[in-house]
Coordinates of C-alpha atoms (C1' of nucleotides) in Angstrom, one line a residue:
Chain U
M1 CA -10.2 3.4 5.4
L2 CA -13.7 4.4 4.4
D3 CA -14.2 7.2 1.9
P4 CA -13.8 10.4 3.9
K5 CA -16.4 12.1 1.7
A6 CA -19.0 9.4 2.5
V7 CA -18.1 9.5 6.2
R8 CA -18.7 13.3 6.1
S9 CA -22.0 13.2 4.2
D10 CA -23.6 10.0 5.4
T11 CA -22.3 9.9 8.9
T12 CA -25.4 8.5 10.5
T13 CA -26.0 5.8 7.8
I14 CA -22.4 4.6 8.2
A15 CA -22.6 4.6 11.9
A16 CA -25.7 2.4 11.7
A17 CA -24.0 0.0 9.3
L18 CA -21.0 -0.3 11.6
E19 CA -23.2 -1.3 14.5
K20 CA -23.3 -4.8 13.0
K21 CA -19.6 -5.0 13.7
G22 CA -20.2 -3.8 17.2
F23 CA -18.4 -0.5 16.5
Q24 CA -19.7 2.7 18.0
L25 CA -19.0 5.7 15.8
D26 CA -19.1 9.0 17.7
V27 CA -21.3 10.9 15.3
A28 CA -21.6 14.0 17.4
Q29 CA -17.8 14.4 17.8
L30 CA -17.2 13.7 14.2
E31 CA -19.7 16.2 13.0
S32 CA -18.4 18.9 15.3
L33 CA -14.8 18.4 14.2
E34 CA -15.9 18.3 10.6
E35 CA -17.7 21.6 10.9
Q36 CA -14.7 23.2 12.4
R37 CA -12.4 21.7 9.8
K38 CA -14.4 23.1 7.0
V39 CA -14.4 26.7 8.3
L40 CA -10.8 26.6 9.1
Q41 CA -9.7 25.1 5.8
V42 CA -11.6 27.7 3.8
E43 CA -10.0 30.4 5.8
V44 CA -6.5 29.0 5.6
E45 CA -6.8 28.5 1.8
S46 CA -8.0 32.0 1.2
L47 CA -5.2 33.4 3.3
Q48 CA -2.7 31.3 1.4
A49 CA -4.2 32.5 -1.9
Q50 CA -3.7 36.1 -0.7
R51 CA -0.2 35.5 0.5
N52 CA 0.8 33.8 -2.8
K53 CA -0.6 36.7 -4.7
R54 CA 1.2 39.3 -2.7
S55 CA 4.4 37.4 -2.7
K56 CA 4.2 37.2 -6.4
S57 CA 3.7 40.9 -6.7
I58 CA 6.7 41.6 -4.5
G59 CA 8.8 39.7 -7.0
Q60 CA 7.3 41.9 -9.8
A61 CA 7.8 45.1 -7.9
K62 CA 11.4 44.2 -7.1
A63 CA 12.1 43.5 -10.7
A64 CA 10.6 46.8 -11.6
G65 CA 12.8 48.5 -9.0
E66 CA 9.9 49.7 -6.9
D67 CA 9.8 50.1 -3.1
I68 CA 8.6 46.8 -1.6
E69 CA 8.5 47.9 2.1
P70 CA 4.8 48.5 2.3
L71 CA 4.0 45.2 0.6
L72 CA 6.3 43.4 3.0
A73 CA 4.5 44.8 6.0
E74 CA 1.1 43.8 4.5
V75 CA 2.2 40.2 3.8
N76 CA 3.8 39.9 7.2
E77 CA 0.4 40.6 8.8
L78 CA -1.1 37.9 6.7
K79 CA 1.6 35.5 7.7
S80 CA 1.0 35.7 11.4
Q81 CA -2.8 35.3 10.9
L82 CA -2.1 32.3 8.7
E83 CA 0.2 30.6 11.2
Q84 CA -2.4 30.8 13.9
I85 CA -5.3 29.5 12.0
D86 CA -3.2 26.9 10.2
G87 CA -2.1 25.5 13.6
K88 CA -5.7 25.1 14.6
L89 CA -6.6 23.4 11.3
N90 CA -3.7 21.0 11.7
D91 CA -4.9 20.1 15.2
I92 CA -8.4 19.4 14.0
Q93 CA -7.2 17.5 11.0
A94 CA -5.0 15.3 13.1
R95 CA -7.9 14.4 15.3
L96 CA -10.1 13.7 12.3
D97 CA -7.4 11.5 10.8
D98 CA -7.1 9.5 14.0
I99 CA -10.8 8.8 13.9
L100 CA -10.9 8.0 10.2
W101 CA -8.0 5.5 10.4
G102 CA -9.6 3.8 13.3
I103 CA -13.0 3.2 11.7
P104 CA -13.4 -0.4 10.5
N105 CA -14.7 -1.5 7.1
I106 CA -18.5 -1.6 6.6
P107 CA -19.8 -5.1 6.6
D108 CA -21.6 -6.3 3.5
P109 CA -25.4 -6.5 3.7
Q110 CA -25.3 -10.3 3.4
V111 CA -23.1 -10.6 6.5
P112 CA -25.2 -12.2 9.2
E113 CA -25.9 -10.4 12.4
G114 CA -24.2 -11.7 15.5
A115 CA -21.8 -11.0 18.3
S116 CA -19.3 -13.9 18.3
E117 CA -18.2 -16.9 16.3
D118 CA -21.2 -18.8 17.7
D119 CA -23.3 -16.7 15.3
N120 CA -21.4 -17.6 12.2
V121 CA -23.5 -19.2 9.5
E122 CA -22.4 -22.5 8.0
I123 CA -22.4 -22.5 4.2
H124 CA -21.5 -26.1 3.5
R125 CA -19.6 -29.2 4.7
W126 CA -17.2 -31.4 2.8
G127 CA -15.9 -34.9 3.6
E128 CA -16.7 -37.4 6.2
V129 CA -15.9 -37.0 9.8
P130 CA -13.7 -40.1 10.6
S131 CA -14.8 -42.5 13.3
F132 CA -12.2 -44.5 15.3
D133 CA -12.4 -47.9 17.0
F134 CA -9.7 -46.9 19.4
E135 CA -9.2 -44.0 21.7
V136 CA -8.4 -40.9 19.7
R137 CA -5.2 -39.1 20.6
D138 CA -4.6 -35.4 19.9
H139 CA -1.6 -34.2 17.9
V140 CA 0.4 -33.5 21.1
D141 CA 0.2 -37.1 22.2
L142 CA 0.8 -38.4 18.7
G143 CA 3.8 -36.2 18.3
A144 CA 5.2 -37.2 21.7
G145 CA 4.7 -40.8 20.8
S146 CA 6.9 -40.6 17.8
G147 CA 9.3 -38.2 19.5
Q148 CA 9.0 -35.8 16.5
L149 CA 7.1 -33.0 18.1
D150 CA 8.8 -31.3 21.0
F151 CA 7.3 -28.5 23.1
E152 CA 9.7 -28.6 26.0
G153 CA 12.6 -28.0 23.7
A154 CA 10.8 -25.0 22.2
S155 CA 10.0 -23.7 25.6
K156 CA 13.6 -23.9 26.6
I157 CA 14.8 -22.2 23.5
T158 CA 12.2 -19.4 23.5
G159 CA 9.2 -19.8 25.7
S160 CA 5.6 -21.0 25.4
R161 CA 3.6 -21.1 22.2
F162 CA 6.5 -22.4 20.1
A163 CA 7.2 -25.9 18.7
V164 CA 10.1 -28.0 17.5
M165 CA 9.6 -30.6 14.9
H166 CA 11.8 -33.5 13.9
D167 CA 12.3 -36.0 11.1
Q168 CA 9.2 -37.2 9.2
L169 CA 7.0 -34.6 10.8
A170 CA 9.3 -31.8 9.8
L171 CA 9.4 -33.3 6.4
M172 CA 5.7 -33.4 6.1
H173 CA 5.5 -29.8 7.3
R174 CA 7.8 -28.8 4.5
A175 CA 6.0 -31.0 2.0
L176 CA 2.7 -29.3 2.8
I177 CA 4.2 -25.9 1.9
Q178 CA 5.5 -27.2 -1.4
F179 CA 2.3 -29.0 -2.2
M180 CA 0.2 -25.9 -1.5
L181 CA 2.5 -23.6 -3.5
N182 CA 2.6 -25.9 -6.4
T183 CA -1.2 -26.4 -6.5
H184 CA -1.9 -22.7 -6.5
T185 CA 0.8 -21.8 -9.1
Q186 CA 0.2 -24.7 -11.4
E187 CA -3.6 -25.2 -11.1
H188 CA -5.0 -21.9 -9.9
G189 CA -2.9 -19.4 -11.8
Y190 CA -1.2 -17.6 -8.9
R191 CA 2.3 -16.0 -9.2
E192 CA 4.6 -17.2 -6.5
V193 CA 6.2 -14.3 -4.6
Y194 CA 8.9 -14.2 -1.9
V195 CA 8.8 -11.2 0.4
P196 CA 10.4 -9.6 3.5
F197 CA 9.1 -11.0 6.8
V198 CA 9.9 -7.7 8.5
V199 CA 7.8 -4.7 7.5
N200 CA 7.6 -1.0 8.3
S201 CA 4.6 0.7 9.9
D202 CA 3.3 2.2 6.7
S203 CA 2.7 -1.3 5.4
L204 CA 0.8 -2.3 8.5
R205 CA -1.3 0.8 8.3
G206 CA -2.0 -0.1 4.7
T207 CA -3.5 -3.4 5.5
G208 CA -5.2 -2.3 8.7
Q209 CA -3.1 -3.8 11.5
L210 CA -2.1 -0.3 12.6
P211 CA -2.8 2.0 14.2
K212 CA -5.3 0.0 16.3
F213 CA -3.8 -3.5 16.8
E214 CA -0.2 -2.9 17.6
E215 CA -0.4 -5.1 20.7
D216 CA -1.0 -8.1 18.5
L217 CA 2.4 -7.6 16.7
F218 CA 6.0 -8.3 17.5
K219 CA 7.8 -5.1 17.2
L220 CA 11.6 -5.0 16.7
H221 CA 13.8 -2.8 18.8
G222 CA 15.8 -0.2 16.9
D223 CA 15.5 3.3 15.5
Q224 CA 13.1 2.2 12.8
A225 CA 9.5 1.0 13.4
F226 CA 9.9 -2.5 12.1
Y227 CA 7.6 -5.4 12.9
L228 CA 7.5 -9.1 12.2
I229 CA 4.7 -9.9 9.8
P230 CA 1.5 -11.4 11.3
T231 CA 0.6 -12.7 7.9
A232 CA 2.1 -12.5 4.3
E233 CA -1.0 -10.5 3.5
V234 CA 0.9 -7.4 4.8
P235 CA 4.0 -7.5 2.6
V236 CA 2.2 -8.9 -0.5
T237 CA -0.7 -6.5 -0.4
N238 CA 1.6 -3.6 0.1
L239 CA 3.4 -4.5 -3.1
L240 CA 0.8 -2.2 -4.8
R241 CA 1.0 0.6 -2.2
D242 CA 1.3 3.9 -4.0
E243 CA 1.0 2.2 -7.4
I244 CA -1.3 2.8 -10.4
V245 CA -1.6 -0.3 -12.5
P246 CA -2.9 -0.6 -16.0
A247 CA -6.3 -2.3 -16.5
D248 CA -4.8 -5.2 -18.5
A249 CA -2.6 -6.2 -15.6
L250 CA -5.7 -7.2 -13.6
P251 CA -6.5 -9.3 -11.9
M252 CA -3.2 -9.9 -10.1
K253 CA -3.0 -13.1 -8.1
F254 CA -0.1 -13.9 -5.8
V255 CA 0.7 -16.9 -3.6
C256 CA 3.2 -16.5 -0.9
H257 CA 4.6 -18.8 1.8
S258 CA 5.8 -17.1 4.9
P259 CA 6.2 -17.5 8.6
C260 CA 3.7 -15.5 10.6
F261 CA 4.4 -14.0 14.0
R262 CA 1.6 -13.1 16.4
S263 CA 1.9 -12.0 20.0
E264 CA -1.5 -13.5 20.9
A265 CA -1.9 -10.8 23.5
G266 CA -5.3 -11.3 25.1
S267 CA -5.6 -15.0 24.3
Y268 CA -4.0 -16.2 27.5
G269 CA -5.4 -19.5 28.4
R270 CA -6.9 -20.2 25.0
D271 CA -5.5 -23.2 23.1
T272 CA -2.6 -23.4 25.4
R273 CA -2.1 -27.1 24.7
G274 CA -0.3 -28.0 21.4
M275 CA 0.3 -26.3 18.2
I276 CA -3.1 -24.7 17.5
R277 CA -2.1 -21.2 18.6
Q278 CA 1.5 -20.4 18.2
H279 CA 3.6 -17.2 18.2
Q280 CA 5.2 -18.5 15.0
F281 CA 3.6 -20.5 12.3
E282 CA 3.9 -21.1 8.5
K283 CA 1.1 -20.1 6.1
V284 CA 0.6 -20.1 2.4
E285 CA -1.3 -17.0 1.6
L286 CA -3.4 -16.1 -1.5
V287 CA -3.7 -12.4 -2.3
Q288 CA -5.6 -10.9 -5.3
F289 CA -6.0 -7.4 -6.7
M290 CA -8.8 -6.7 -9.1
K291 CA -11.3 -4.3 -10.6
P292 CA -14.1 -3.5 -8.1
E293 CA -16.8 -5.3 -10.1
D294 CA -14.8 -8.5 -9.9
S295 CA -14.1 -8.8 -6.2
E296 CA -17.2 -10.6 -5.1
G297 CA -16.8 -13.4 -7.7
A298 CA -13.1 -13.5 -7.0
L299 CA -13.7 -14.2 -3.3
E300 CA -15.8 -17.2 -4.2
S301 CA -13.1 -18.6 -6.4
L302 CA -10.3 -17.9 -3.9
R303 CA -12.3 -19.7 -1.3
E304 CA -12.6 -22.7 -3.7
H305 CA -8.8 -22.6 -4.2
A306 CA -8.3 -22.9 -0.5
E307 CA -10.9 -25.7 -0.3
T308 CA -9.1 -27.6 -3.1
I309 CA -6.2 -28.0 -0.8
L310 CA -8.3 -29.5 2.0
Q311 CA -10.1 -31.8 -0.5
K312 CA -6.9 -33.0 -2.1
L313 CA -5.6 -33.9 1.4
G314 CA -8.9 -35.6 2.2
L315 CA -9.5 -33.5 5.3
P316 CA -13.2 -33.0 6.3
Y317 CA -14.1 -29.3 6.7
R318 CA -16.9 -26.8 6.6
A319 CA -17.2 -23.3 5.3
V320 CA -18.8 -20.6 7.4
M321 CA -19.7 -17.0 6.7
L322 CA -18.5 -14.8 9.6
C323 CA -21.1 -12.8 11.4
G324 CA -20.7 -9.1 11.9
G325 CA -19.2 -9.4 15.4
D326 CA -16.5 -11.9 14.3
L327 CA -15.5 -10.0 11.2
G328 CA -12.0 -8.4 11.1
F329 CA -11.3 -4.7 11.1
S330 CA -10.6 -4.4 7.4
A331 CA -13.0 -7.0 6.0
A332 CA -16.4 -6.4 4.4
R333 CA -17.1 -10.1 4.2
T334 CA -15.2 -13.2 5.3
Y335 CA -15.5 -17.0 4.8
D336 CA -13.7 -19.1 7.3
L337 CA -12.8 -22.7 6.4
E338 CA -12.8 -24.9 9.5
V339 CA -11.2 -28.3 9.5
W340 CA -12.4 -31.2 11.6
L341 CA -10.2 -32.0 14.6
P342 CA -11.1 -35.4 16.1
S343 CA -9.5 -34.7 19.4
Q344 CA -11.7 -31.7 20.0
A345 CA -14.6 -33.2 18.1
T346 CA -15.2 -29.9 16.4
Y347 CA -14.3 -27.8 13.4
R348 CA -11.4 -25.3 13.8
E349 CA -10.4 -22.4 11.6
I350 CA -7.7 -23.3 9.1
S351 CA -8.3 -20.5 6.5
S352 CA -9.9 -17.1 6.5
C353 CA -10.9 -15.6 3.1
S354 CA -11.9 -12.0 3.0
N355 CA -13.0 -9.3 0.6
F356 CA -11.7 -5.9 1.7
R357 CA -13.2 -4.0 -1.2
D358 CA -11.4 -0.7 -1.5
F359 CA -10.7 -0.4 2.3
Q360 CA -7.1 -1.5 2.1
A361 CA -6.6 0.1 -1.3
R362 CA -7.6 3.5 0.0
R363 CA -5.2 3.2 2.9
M364 CA -2.4 2.1 0.5
K365 CA -3.3 4.3 -2.5
A366 CA -3.4 1.2 -4.6
R367 CA -5.1 2.2 -7.9
W368 CA -5.7 1.2 -11.5
R369 CA -6.3 3.0 -14.6
N370 CA -9.9 2.5 -15.8
P371 CA -9.9 3.4 -19.5
E372 CA -13.5 4.5 -19.1
A373 CA -12.7 6.9 -16.3
K374 CA -10.6 10.0 -16.4
K375 CA -8.9 9.4 -13.1
P376 CA -7.2 6.4 -11.5
E377 CA -9.6 4.4 -9.4
L378 CA -9.1 2.3 -6.3
L379 CA -8.5 -1.4 -6.6
H380 CA -10.2 -4.1 -4.6
T381 CA -8.2 -6.5 -2.6
I382 CA -9.1 -10.0 -1.3
N383 CA -7.0 -12.6 0.4
G384 CA -7.2 -15.9 2.2
S385 CA -5.1 -18.6 3.7
G386 CA -4.4 -21.5 1.4
L387 CA -3.8 -22.8 4.1
A388 CA -2.4 -22.3 7.5
V389 CA 0.4 -25.0 7.5
G390 CA 0.7 -25.8 11.2
R391 CA -3.0 -26.4 11.6
T392 CA -3.1 -28.5 8.4
L393 CA -0.3 -30.6 9.9
I394 CA -2.3 -31.1 13.1
A395 CA -5.4 -32.0 11.1
I396 CA -3.5 -34.6 9.1
M397 CA -2.0 -36.1 12.3
E398 CA -5.3 -36.3 14.0
N399 CA -7.6 -37.4 11.2
F400 CA -5.2 -39.9 9.7
Q401 CA -4.0 -41.5 13.0
Q402 CA -3.9 -45.2 13.4
A403 CA -4.4 -47.4 16.4
D404 CA -0.7 -47.8 16.8
G405 CA -0.1 -44.1 16.9
S406 CA 1.3 -43.9 13.3
I407 CA -0.1 -41.5 10.8
T408 CA -1.0 -42.2 7.2
V409 CA 0.5 -39.7 4.8
P410 CA -2.1 -38.3 2.4
E411 CA -1.5 -39.6 -1.2
V412 CA -0.9 -36.1 -2.6
L413 CA 2.0 -35.5 -0.2
R414 CA 3.9 -38.6 -0.8
P415 CA 5.7 -37.4 -3.9
Y416 CA 7.0 -34.6 -1.8
M417 CA 8.2 -37.0 0.9
G418 CA 10.2 -39.5 -1.1
G419 CA 7.2 -41.8 -1.3
L420 CA 6.7 -42.1 2.5
E421 CA 3.4 -43.6 3.3
R422 CA 3.3 -43.5 7.0
I423 CA 4.8 -41.5 9.9
S424 CA 5.7 -43.7 12.8
Chain H
rG1 C1' 31.1 0.7 9.0
rG2 C1' 33.9 4.6 5.5
rU3 C1' 33.9 7.9 1.2
rG4 C1' 31.5 10.1 -2.8
rG5 C1' 27.0 10.9 -6.0
rG6 C1' 21.8 10.9 -6.1
rG7 C1' 16.0 10.8 -5.0
rU8 C1' 11.6 15.7 -10.0
rG9 C1' 5.2 13.5 -13.7
rG10 C1' 4.0 6.2 -16.7
rC11 C1' 9.6 6.3 -18.1
rU12 C1' 14.3 9.2 -19.2
rG13 C1' 15.7 13.9 -17.7
rA14 C1' 16.2 19.8 -17.3
rG15 C1' 15.5 23.1 -13.5
rU16 C1' 19.7 25.9 -7.6
rG17 C1' 15.2 31.6 -4.4
rG18 C1' 10.0 34.8 -7.6
rU19 C1' 5.3 34.6 -13.5
rC20 C1' 7.7 26.6 -12.1
rG21 C1' 2.9 22.1 -11.3
rA22 C1' 7.5 22.2 -13.4
rA23 C1' 11.6 22.4 -20.1
rA24 C1' 12.6 18.5 -23.5
rG25 C1' 12.4 13.5 -25.2
rC26 C1' 10.0 8.7 -25.0
rA27 C1' 5.4 6.3 -24.0
rC28 C1' 0.2 7.0 -24.3
rU29 C1' -4.7 9.3 -26.3
rG30 C1' -7.3 12.0 -30.3
rG31 C1' -6.8 14.2 -35.1
rU32 C1' -4.7 15.2 -40.3
rC33 C1' -2.5 12.3 -44.1
rU34 C1' -2.8 6.9 -46.1
rU35 C1' -6.3 1.5 -49.5
rG36 C1' -4.3 -0.1 -44.5
rA37 C1' 0.0 0.4 -41.5
rA38 C1' 4.4 3.1 -40.5
rA39 C1' 6.6 7.8 -40.8
rA40 C1' 5.5 13.0 -40.6
rC41 C1' 2.6 16.9 -38.7
rC42 C1' -1.2 19.1 -35.1
rA43 C1' -3.4 18.7 -30.3
rG44 C1' -4.0 16.6 -25.5
rC45 C1' -1.7 14.1 -21.5
rG46 C1' 0.5 14.1 -13.1
rU47 C1' -2.1 13.3 -8.1
rG48 C1' -5.3 14.9 -4.3
rU49 C1' -8.7 18.3 -2.4
rC50 C1' -12.6 22.4 -2.3
rG51 C1' -16.1 24.5 -5.9
rA52 C1' -22.1 24.3 -10.0
rG53 C1' -18.3 26.8 -12.7
rA54 C1' -14.5 30.1 -13.2
rG55 C1' -11.0 28.9 -10.4
rG56 C1' -8.5 28.2 -5.4
rC57 C1' -5.3 25.2 -2.3
rA58 C1' -1.7 21.3 -1.5
rC59 C1' 1.9 17.9 -3.5
rC60 C1' 9.0 17.8 -7.1
rC61 C1' 11.4 10.9 -1.2
rA62 C1' 9.5 12.0 4.2
rG63 C1' 9.4 15.3 8.5
rG64 C1' 11.0 19.9 10.4
rG65 C1' 13.3 24.9 9.6
rU66 C1' 14.9 29.8 7.0
rU67 C1' 12.2 33.4 3.8
rC68 C1' 7.4 38.2 1.9
rG69 C1' 8.2 33.9 -1.4
rA70 C1' 11.3 27.1 -1.6
rA71 C1' 11.6 21.7 -6.4
rU72 C1' 15.7 25.2 -5.5
rC73 C1' 18.8 27.2 0.9
rC74 C1' 19.5 24.6 6.1
rC75 C1' 18.6 20.3 9.6
rU76 C1' 17.0 15.2 10.6
rG77 C1' 15.4 10.6 8.7
rC78 C1' 14.6 7.0 4.9
rC79 C1' 15.9 5.0 0.3
rC80 C1' 19.0 4.3 -4.2
rC81 C1' 23.8 4.1 -7.0
rA82 C1' 29.4 3.7 -7.1
rC83 C1' 33.9 2.4 -4.7
rC84 C1' 36.4 0.5 -0.1
rG85 C1' 36.0 -2.6 4.4
rC86 C1' 33.3 -6.7 6.6
rC87 C1' 30.1 -10.7 5.8
rA88 C1' 25.8 -15.7 4.7

RNA sequence: GGUGGGGUGGCUGAGUGGUCGAAAGCACUGGUCUUGAAAACCAGCGUGUCGAGAGGCACCCAGGGUUCGAAUCCCUGCCCCACCGCCA
């Protein structure tokens, strides 16, 4: 959420800044509601002040044994006035809140202009794109060849956009998770955390998936509004919801492995083949909380932490900065890491690293005590995938495939796989 | 699933209809004292919002309700603790 005060006072400036994201802020409506709110609120509060005063004097009069009837009549009149105006205020306030919770974060000035991912700006490339002296197979064919990747089975069990893995492939999938977690805890200073994979709606509001993007989520049936997590970002970031942390606890860095569940509504027909876009996938997520002045630098280092995984695995990739139109709802600035996929002869997203500034923190009331300030201040949050496990597996299969359809296991994974050098 | 007890400020914990945003203790901050520290003593110390300020308003798990007035009474929900049942 943006600072409501800023939205109030700099409405047009903010509306202009949001255009980069392709978001149209209804300035006229906002201003009109705000004007009404102000008047009504002043009125309600002054009526409340009067009521409180009279009620107090009723108590005193009663104690003194005086007649309270005239006072009662007076205060009853106030009460009915108050009820009427308060009802109007609540209505206006609810409408303002709806607008406020639905405004995306303001993109950073350095975010490039653009409407879609085609306008993202490449920052750098790493590694050499492999060349093959045989016909390249995609991960679906490679998996079918070894009989270790089964989409029909998954389709029978559940439906489309799920996968079943067997044997060495399942082992490598698991090894990737261990490798990523160990690297981030042992080399990058993250605390490992295990969290619920089912969350309530407050948590989703906190990180920004709700109220606008409910259709992207799997919602559980039941009395309570529970959802499957679309990313570990949701439970981990919400660890600090309604908390005030001391300055010396910052920065806080968490790494969390979790499954992620996404409905993929609106992506019919996209990436229907294979394991690129699934309803369920594993991800190792990096989440950090820090003082506002540290978040820009922290995003750079978090991106490097994610890049380290790709480098250690020897996977060619590039880093891009997302343009305004491709930026997520809550993000002020995002780097995507894209891994090379030989079968598609292109780079595909494997990690997304974002700075949310105080946008999520304001929604969550996640704060810290700045010793130099009198009041608690909002934290900054950043996060990024380190990495998406399923897509990493695909990238390894395709980049390290051999003419015979076998796959060379990256050196760093072998200790996690009993020394296995090749999947065949 | 059953029975009982609870959810109050950073923590512990008092408060069961009126001057309570809330006692007390701990923690924390500042001061006195001390060579320094500790102890002792004094003072300060929740969050949000409106206001230049004085101050107003709201917040005692959440949402409704009763009342002139609710932390306190009623209803619903959520959560926690104890015991019983069931269970990976």
